[in-house]
PDB file of C-alpha atoms in Angstrom:
ATOM      1  CA  ASP H   1     -63.829 -16.988 108.294  1.00  0.00           C
ATOM      2  CA  GLN H   2     -62.894 -14.586 111.047  1.00  0.00           C
ATOM      3  CA  GLN H   3     -65.643 -12.007 111.335  1.00  0.00           C
ATOM      4  CA  VAL H   4     -64.016 -10.036 114.150  1.00  0.00           C
ATOM      5  CA  LYS H   5     -60.367  -9.129 113.761  1.00  0.00           C
ATOM      6  CA  GLN H   6     -57.855  -7.587 116.068  1.00  0.00           C
ATOM      7  CA  ASN H   7     -54.863  -7.095 113.831  1.00  0.00           C
ATOM      8  CA  SER H   8     -52.426  -6.006 116.526  1.00  0.00           C
ATOM      9  CA  PRO H   9     -51.475  -8.991 118.672  1.00  0.00           C
ATOM     10  CA  SER H  10     -49.654  -6.744 121.128  1.00  0.00           C
ATOM     11  CA  LEU H  11     -49.292  -3.137 122.209  1.00  0.00           C
ATOM     12  CA  SER H  12     -46.914  -1.438 124.634  1.00  0.00           C
ATOM     13  CA  VAL H  13     -47.799   1.919 126.197  1.00  0.00           C
ATOM     14  CA  GLN H  14     -46.209   4.023 128.905  1.00  0.00           C
ATOM     15  CA  GLU H  15     -48.061   4.581 132.139  1.00  0.00           C
ATOM     16  CA  GLY H  16     -50.162   7.719 132.001  1.00  0.00           C
ATOM     17  CA  ARG H  17     -50.456   7.729 128.239  1.00  0.00           C
ATOM     18  CA  ILE H  18     -53.414   6.727 126.102  1.00  0.00           C
ATOM     19  CA  SER H  19     -53.855   3.121 124.983  1.00  0.00           C
ATOM     20  CA  ILE H  20     -55.818   2.599 121.784  1.00  0.00           C
ATOM     21  CA  LEU H  21     -56.927  -0.902 120.910  1.00  0.00           C
ATOM     22  CA  ASN H  22     -58.521  -1.519 117.540  1.00  0.00           C
ATOM     23  CA  CYS H  23     -61.037  -3.993 116.218  1.00  0.00           C
ATOM     24  CA  ASP H  24     -62.481  -4.523 112.743  1.00  0.00           C
ATOM     25  CA  TYR H  25     -65.478  -6.602 111.757  1.00  0.00           C
ATOM     26  CA  THR H  26     -66.856  -7.861 108.489  1.00  0.00           C
ATOM     27  CA  ASN H  27     -70.438  -8.831 109.338  1.00  0.00           C
ATOM     28  CA  SER H  28     -72.724  -5.844 108.724  1.00  0.00           C
ATOM     29  CA  MET H  29     -75.424  -7.544 110.819  1.00  0.00           C
ATOM     30  CA  PHE H  30     -73.434  -7.018 114.014  1.00  0.00           C
ATOM     31  CA  ASP H  31     -75.276  -4.494 116.151  1.00  0.00           C
ATOM     32  CA  TYR H  32     -73.799  -4.851 119.624  1.00  0.00           C
ATOM     33  CA  PHE H  33     -70.140  -4.717 120.547  1.00  0.00           C
ATOM     34  CA  LEU H  34     -68.244  -5.423 123.742  1.00  0.00           C
ATOM     35  CA  TRP H  35     -64.728  -5.279 125.085  1.00  0.00           C
ATOM     36  CA  TYR H  36     -63.435  -7.836 127.547  1.00  0.00           C
ATOM     37  CA  LYS H  37     -60.217  -7.856 129.521  1.00  0.00           C
ATOM     38  CA  LYS H  38     -58.435 -11.063 130.424  1.00  0.00           C
ATOM     39  CA  TYR H  39     -55.665 -11.745 132.917  1.00  0.00           C
ATOM     40  CA  PRO H  40     -53.643 -14.984 132.705  1.00  0.00           C
ATOM     41  CA  ALA H  41     -55.407 -18.024 134.161  1.00  0.00           C
ATOM     42  CA  GLU H  42     -58.670 -16.106 134.557  1.00  0.00           C
ATOM     43  CA  GLY H  43     -61.821 -15.793 132.495  1.00  0.00           C
ATOM     44  CA  PRO H  44     -62.570 -12.688 130.419  1.00  0.00           C
ATOM     45  CA  THR H  45     -64.050  -9.779 132.386  1.00  0.00           C
ATOM     46  CA  PHE H  46     -66.563  -7.408 130.818  1.00  0.00           C
ATOM     47  CA  LEU H  47     -65.286  -3.842 130.388  1.00  0.00           C
ATOM     48  CA  ILE H  48     -67.614  -1.803 128.244  1.00  0.00           C
ATOM     49  CA  SER H  49     -70.152  -2.215 125.458  1.00  0.00           C
ATOM     50  CA  ILE H  50     -71.748  -0.165 122.720  1.00  0.00           C
ATOM     51  CA  SER H  51     -74.891  -0.536 120.686  1.00  0.00           C
ATOM     52  CA  SER H  52     -74.844   0.214 116.968  1.00  0.00           C
ATOM     53  CA  ILE H  53     -77.216   3.141 117.508  1.00  0.00           C
ATOM     54  CA  LYS H  54     -74.377   4.970 119.265  1.00  0.00           C
ATOM     55  CA  ASP H  55     -70.926   5.979 118.149  1.00  0.00           C
ATOM     56  CA  LYS H  56     -69.371   6.489 121.558  1.00  0.00           C
ATOM     57  CA  ASN H  57     -69.730   5.113 125.056  1.00  0.00           C
ATOM     58  CA  GLU H  58     -67.686   6.177 128.039  1.00  0.00           C
ATOM     59  CA  ASP H  59     -67.110   4.600 131.434  1.00  0.00           C
ATOM     60  CA  GLY H  60     -64.444   6.182 133.580  1.00  0.00           C
ATOM     61  CA  ARG H  61     -61.062   5.755 131.935  1.00  0.00           C
ATOM     62  CA  PHE H  62     -62.534   3.574 129.175  1.00  0.00           C
ATOM     63  CA  THR H  63     -64.175   4.875 126.012  1.00  0.00           C
ATOM     64  CA  VAL H  64     -65.355   2.808 123.087  1.00  0.00           C
ATOM     65  CA  PHE H  65     -65.810   4.387 119.663  1.00  0.00           C
ATOM     66  CA  LEU H  66     -67.814   2.790 116.876  1.00  0.00           C
ATOM     67  CA  ASN H  67     -67.483   3.692 113.201  1.00  0.00           C
ATOM     68  CA  LYS H  68     -70.194   1.679 111.461  1.00  0.00           C
ATOM     69  CA  SER H  69     -69.340   2.786 107.940  1.00  0.00           C
ATOM     70  CA  ALA H  70     -65.765   1.579 108.401  1.00  0.00           C
ATOM     71  CA  LYS H  71     -66.866  -1.447 110.443  1.00  0.00           C
ATOM     72  CA  HIS H  72     -64.332  -0.447 113.039  1.00  0.00           C
ATOM     73  CA  LEU H  73     -64.335   0.047 116.768  1.00  0.00           C
ATOM     74  CA  SER H  74     -61.679   1.111 119.181  1.00  0.00           C
ATOM     75  CA  LEU H  75     -61.135   1.106 122.919  1.00  0.00           C
ATOM     76  CA  HIS H  76     -59.345   4.060 124.461  1.00  0.00           C
ATOM     77  CA  ILE H  77     -57.860   3.819 127.934  1.00  0.00           C
ATOM     78  CA  VAL H  78     -56.808   7.134 129.462  1.00  0.00           C
ATOM     79  CA  PRO H  79     -54.651   7.316 131.472  1.00  0.00           C
ATOM     80  CA  SER H  80     -53.141   3.853 131.134  1.00  0.00           C
ATOM     81  CA  GLN H  81     -52.134   2.148 134.369  1.00  0.00           C
ATOM     82  CA  PRO H  82     -49.874  -0.874 134.988  1.00  0.00           C
ATOM     83  CA  GLY H  83     -52.915  -2.832 136.183  1.00  0.00           C
ATOM     84  CA  ASP H  84     -54.401  -2.450 132.698  1.00  0.00           C
ATOM     85  CA  SER H  85     -51.772  -4.877 131.373  1.00  0.00           C
ATOM     86  CA  ALA H  86     -53.842  -7.788 130.088  1.00  0.00           C
ATOM     87  CA  VAL H  87     -55.257  -9.275 126.901  1.00  0.00           C
ATOM     88  CA  TYR H  88     -58.196  -7.314 125.500  1.00  0.00           C
ATOM     89  CA  PHE H  89     -60.844  -9.058 123.425  1.00  0.00           C
ATOM     90  CA  CYS H  90     -63.291  -7.358 121.150  1.00  0.00           C
ATOM     91  CA  ALA H  91     -66.633  -9.183 120.707  1.00  0.00           C
ATOM     92  CA  ALA H  92     -69.675  -8.618 118.540  1.00  0.00           C
ATOM     93  CA  SER H  93     -73.242  -9.859 118.362  1.00  0.00           C
ATOM     94  CA  ASP H  94     -75.994  -9.701 115.743  1.00  0.00           C
ATOM     95  CA  THR H  95     -78.814 -10.132 118.227  1.00  0.00           C
ATOM     96  CA  GLY H  96     -78.741  -6.668 119.794  1.00  0.00           C
ATOM     97  CA  THR H  97     -77.588  -8.260 123.017  1.00  0.00           C
ATOM     98  CA  ALA H  98     -74.643 -10.273 124.288  1.00  0.00           C
ATOM     99  CA  SER H  99     -76.465 -13.546 123.731  1.00  0.00           C
ATOM    100  CA  LYS H 100     -74.281 -14.844 120.897  1.00  0.00           C
ATOM    101  CA  LEU H 101     -70.816 -13.361 120.823  1.00  0.00           C
ATOM    102  CA  THR H 102     -68.150 -13.615 118.155  1.00  0.00           C
ATOM    103  CA  PHE H 103     -64.742 -12.816 119.591  1.00  0.00           C
ATOM    104  CA  GLY H 104     -61.567 -11.418 118.090  1.00  0.00           C
ATOM    105  CA  THR H 105     -58.229 -13.057 118.844  1.00  0.00           C
ATOM    106  CA  GLY H 106     -57.200 -10.450 121.378  1.00  0.00           C
ATOM    107  CA  THR H 107     -54.531  -7.775 121.808  1.00  0.00           C
ATOM    108  CA  ARG H 108     -52.022  -8.043 124.605  1.00  0.00           C
ATOM    109  CA  LEU H 109     -51.544  -4.650 126.245  1.00  0.00           C
ATOM    110  CA  GLN H 110     -48.409  -3.987 128.267  1.00  0.00           C
ATOM    111  CA  VAL H 111     -48.371  -0.771 130.275  1.00  0.00           C
ATOM    112  CA  THR H 112     -44.824   0.104 131.241  1.00  0.00           C
ATOM    113  CA  LEU H 113     -43.612   2.331 134.052  1.00  0.00           C
TER     114      LEU H 113
ATOM    115  CA  ASP C   1     -68.817 -15.692 146.664  1.00  0.00           C
ATOM    116  CA  THR C   2     -67.519 -16.662 143.211  1.00  0.00           C
ATOM    117  CA  ALA C   3     -69.984 -15.650 140.501  1.00  0.00           C
ATOM    118  CA  VAL C   4     -69.239 -18.299 137.859  1.00  0.00           C
ATOM    119  CA  SER C   5     -67.211 -21.298 138.967  1.00  0.00           C
ATOM    120  CA  GLN C   6     -65.843 -24.245 137.024  1.00  0.00           C
ATOM    121  CA  THR C   7     -64.391 -27.562 138.142  1.00  0.00           C
ATOM    122  CA  PRO C   8     -61.859 -28.863 137.609  1.00  0.00           C
ATOM    123  CA  LYS C   9     -59.443 -26.069 136.828  1.00  0.00           C
ATOM    124  CA  TYR C  10     -57.013 -28.456 135.160  1.00  0.00           C
ATOM    125  CA  LEU C  11     -57.733 -31.768 133.488  1.00  0.00           C
ATOM    126  CA  VAL C  12     -55.128 -34.073 131.956  1.00  0.00           C
ATOM    127  CA  THR C  13     -56.413 -37.277 130.401  1.00  0.00           C
ATOM    128  CA  GLN C  14     -55.724 -39.901 127.772  1.00  0.00           C
ATOM    129  CA  MET C  15     -57.217 -40.029 124.294  1.00  0.00           C
ATOM    130  CA  GLY C  16     -60.430 -42.004 124.157  1.00  0.00           C
ATOM    131  CA  ASN C  17     -61.492 -41.237 127.726  1.00  0.00           C
ATOM    132  CA  ASP C  18     -64.787 -39.617 128.717  1.00  0.00           C
ATOM    133  CA  LYS C  19     -64.665 -36.578 130.988  1.00  0.00           C
ATOM    134  CA  SER C  20     -66.984 -33.925 132.410  1.00  0.00           C
ATOM    135  CA  ILE C  21     -66.489 -30.296 133.316  1.00  0.00           C
ATOM    136  CA  LYS C  22     -68.899 -28.667 135.738  1.00  0.00           C
ATOM    137  CA  CYS C  23     -70.089 -25.071 135.805  1.00  0.00           C
ATOM    138  CA  GLU C  24     -72.172 -23.248 138.376  1.00  0.00           C
ATOM    139  CA  GLN C  25     -73.300 -19.649 138.599  1.00  0.00           C
ATOM    140  CA  ASN C  26     -74.771 -17.967 141.660  1.00  0.00           C
ATOM    141  CA  LEU C  27     -75.845 -14.789 139.867  1.00  0.00           C
ATOM    142  CA  GLY C  28     -79.417 -15.862 139.195  1.00  0.00           C
ATOM    143  CA  HIS C  29     -78.828 -15.612 135.440  1.00  0.00           C
ATOM    144  CA  ASP C  30     -81.116 -17.288 132.942  1.00  0.00           C
ATOM    145  CA  THR C  31     -78.614 -18.079 130.221  1.00  0.00           C
ATOM    146  CA  MET C  32     -75.389 -20.085 130.357  1.00  0.00           C
ATOM    147  CA  TYR C  33     -72.726 -20.776 127.739  1.00  0.00           C
ATOM    148  CA  TRP C  34     -69.724 -22.911 126.944  1.00  0.00           C
ATOM    149  CA  TYR C  35     -66.804 -21.477 124.975  1.00  0.00           C
ATOM    150  CA  LYS C  36     -63.628 -23.112 123.689  1.00  0.00           C
ATOM    151  CA  GLN C  37     -60.360 -21.206 123.442  1.00  0.00           C
ATOM    152  CA  ASP C  38     -57.968 -23.075 121.188  1.00  0.00           C
ATOM    153  CA  SER C  39     -54.201 -22.886 120.845  1.00  0.00           C
ATOM    154  CA  LYS C  40     -54.512 -19.791 118.638  1.00  0.00           C
ATOM    155  CA  LYS C  41     -56.364 -18.062 121.516  1.00  0.00           C
ATOM    156  CA  PHE C  42     -59.528 -17.924 119.432  1.00  0.00           C
ATOM    157  CA  LEU C  43     -62.549 -17.898 121.771  1.00  0.00           C
ATOM    158  CA  LYS C  44     -65.523 -19.606 120.120  1.00  0.00           C
ATOM    159  CA  ILE C  45     -69.005 -20.264 121.436  1.00  0.00           C
ATOM    160  CA  MET C  46     -70.025 -23.903 121.625  1.00  0.00           C
ATOM    161  CA  PHE C  47     -73.408 -23.989 123.352  1.00  0.00           C
ATOM    162  CA  SER C  48     -75.932 -21.723 124.986  1.00  0.00           C
ATOM    163  CA  TYR C  49     -78.745 -22.710 127.345  1.00  0.00           C
ATOM    164  CA  ASN C  50     -81.620 -20.522 128.460  1.00  0.00           C
ATOM    165  CA  ASN C  51     -83.638 -21.774 131.424  1.00  0.00           C
ATOM    166  CA  LYS C  52     -82.299 -25.288 130.880  1.00  0.00           C
ATOM    167  CA  GLU C  53     -83.154 -25.298 127.168  1.00  0.00           C
ATOM    168  CA  LEU C  54     -80.565 -25.462 124.403  1.00  0.00           C
ATOM    169  CA  ILE C  55     -80.694 -22.335 122.234  1.00  0.00           C
ATOM    170  CA  ILE C  56     -77.298 -22.291 120.505  1.00  0.00           C
ATOM    171  CA  ASN C  57     -75.314 -25.265 119.228  1.00  0.00           C
ATOM    172  CA  GLU C  58     -72.435 -24.155 117.053  1.00  0.00           C
ATOM    173  CA  THR C  59     -71.364 -27.083 114.875  1.00  0.00           C
ATOM    174  CA  VAL C  60     -69.809 -28.894 117.769  1.00  0.00           C
ATOM    175  CA  PRO C  61     -69.128 -32.657 117.379  1.00  0.00           C
ATOM    176  CA  ASN C  62     -71.777 -34.737 119.080  1.00  0.00           C
ATOM    177  CA  ARG C  63     -69.078 -36.162 121.356  1.00  0.00           C
ATOM    178  CA  PHE C  64     -69.733 -32.960 123.298  1.00  0.00           C
ATOM    179  CA  SER C  65     -72.971 -33.036 125.252  1.00  0.00           C
ATOM    180  CA  PRO C  66     -74.029 -30.194 127.537  1.00  0.00           C
ATOM    181  CA  LYS C  67     -76.363 -30.948 130.398  1.00  0.00           C
ATOM    182  CA  SER C  68     -78.280 -28.388 132.421  1.00  0.00           C
ATOM    183  CA  PRO C  69     -79.874 -29.940 135.524  1.00  0.00           C
ATOM    184  CA  ASP C  70     -81.121 -26.511 136.612  1.00  0.00           C
ATOM    185  CA  LYS C  71     -80.757 -22.836 135.736  1.00  0.00           C
ATOM    186  CA  ALA C  72     -77.633 -22.447 137.838  1.00  0.00           C
ATOM    187  CA  HIS C  73     -75.665 -25.326 136.330  1.00  0.00           C
ATOM    188  CA  LEU C  74     -74.406 -26.195 132.870  1.00  0.00           C
ATOM    189  CA  ASN C  75     -72.078 -29.173 132.682  1.00  0.00           C
ATOM    190  CA  LEU C  76     -70.105 -30.296 129.659  1.00  0.00           C
ATOM    191  CA  HIS C  77     -69.545 -33.973 129.016  1.00  0.00           C
ATOM    192  CA  ILE C  78     -67.025 -35.040 126.389  1.00  0.00           C
ATOM    193  CA  ASN C  79     -66.930 -38.593 125.041  1.00  0.00           C
ATOM    194  CA  SER C  80     -63.999 -40.284 123.337  1.00  0.00           C
ATOM    195  CA  LEU C  81     -61.591 -37.416 123.861  1.00  0.00           C
ATOM    196  CA  GLU C  82     -59.278 -36.529 120.966  1.00  0.00           C
ATOM    197  CA  LEU C  83     -55.980 -34.657 120.866  1.00  0.00           C
ATOM    198  CA  GLY C  84     -57.706 -31.705 119.185  1.00  0.00           C
ATOM    199  CA  ASP C  85     -59.981 -31.289 122.182  1.00  0.00           C
ATOM    200  CA  SER C  86     -57.046 -29.878 124.133  1.00  0.00           C
ATOM    201  CA  ALA C  87     -58.007 -26.283 124.869  1.00  0.00           C
ATOM    202  CA  VAL C  88     -59.263 -23.986 127.591  1.00  0.00           C
ATOM    203  CA  TYR C  89     -63.013 -24.275 128.119  1.00  0.00           C
ATOM    204  CA  PHE C  90     -64.848 -21.293 129.567  1.00  0.00           C
ATOM    205  CA  CYS C  91     -68.309 -21.282 131.029  1.00  0.00           C
ATOM    206  CA  ALA C  92     -70.275 -18.028 131.109  1.00  0.00           C
ATOM    207  CA  SER C  93     -73.690 -16.768 132.171  1.00  0.00           C
ATOM    208  CA  SER C  94     -75.743 -13.717 131.318  1.00  0.00           C
ATOM    209  CA  LEU C  95     -78.865 -11.822 132.253  1.00  0.00           C
ATOM    210  CA  LYS C  96     -80.706  -9.361 130.076  1.00  0.00           C
ATOM    211  CA  GLN C  97     -81.590  -6.171 131.930  1.00  0.00           C
ATOM    212  CA  GLY C  98     -83.124  -3.094 130.379  1.00  0.00           C
ATOM    213  CA  GLY C  99     -82.147  -4.171 126.893  1.00  0.00           C
ATOM    214  CA  GLN C 100     -78.533  -4.677 127.879  1.00  0.00           C
ATOM    215  CA  GLU C 101     -76.893  -8.042 128.391  1.00  0.00           C
ATOM    216  CA  THR C 102     -73.419  -8.904 129.589  1.00  0.00           C
ATOM    217  CA  GLN C 103     -71.741 -12.259 129.843  1.00  0.00           C
ATOM    218  CA  TYR C 104     -69.798 -13.162 132.956  1.00  0.00           C
ATOM    219  CA  PHE C 105     -67.096 -15.777 132.531  1.00  0.00           C
ATOM    220  CA  GLY C 106     -65.721 -18.478 134.772  1.00  0.00           C
ATOM    221  CA  PRO C 107     -61.964 -18.940 135.276  1.00  0.00           C
ATOM    222  CA  GLY C 108     -61.665 -21.650 132.625  1.00  0.00           C
ATOM    223  CA  THR C 109     -60.807 -25.355 132.620  1.00  0.00           C
ATOM    224  CA  ARG C 110     -57.515 -26.270 130.974  1.00  0.00           C
ATOM    225  CA  LEU C 111     -57.951 -29.616 129.248  1.00  0.00           C
ATOM    226  CA  LEU C 112     -54.947 -31.511 127.950  1.00  0.00           C
ATOM    227  CA  VAL C 113     -55.517 -34.726 126.021  1.00  0.00           C
ATOM    228  CA  LEU C 114     -52.446 -36.964 125.699  1.00  0.00           C
TER     229      LEU C 114
END
């Protein structure tokens, strides 16, 4: 039973444009959400997180939006850069922290010139 | 000055063998984890240790035994390896600060069981 779903396995965006990566979850107990970025042959790298008491968190070019009623979150990258090309994982926790994460299957983002 | 390191990076072995993967973190974190990423790229938590004590064990076969000699190390020993154990294994560590906690991952160990 996959509690965190990333329904788009891949996404291609032109450099300079906005990339929007989506994530849906089914467990209403999830209260902390994170996005990780992963390059080939490397471990996931933390990007940004959001607590369920917020609906938006911003860090530079990265913004995460949380819609609790829809059980949906999204990661916006503006402007997209070629170095953003990677696999992006959404993760969720029901402990209020990152102590026990449930990951989605990832979305491969390709930023083209 | 690698934060979370794993050895070996690649491991190819025969079915039935016993093997270990080592993990070390130099971040001073209290909690360490092992994750398995299978062929479908699904990243699933296996174990979590906090200050050398097991706090999460997610329905992992008992052929898998984590060992934490100290806070900075969490090794994974696998007995009687099976074909289905082939995967990428990631170690991670985390520290809770000001109510926020982030996990930092190692580069992964690619295990292939023949």
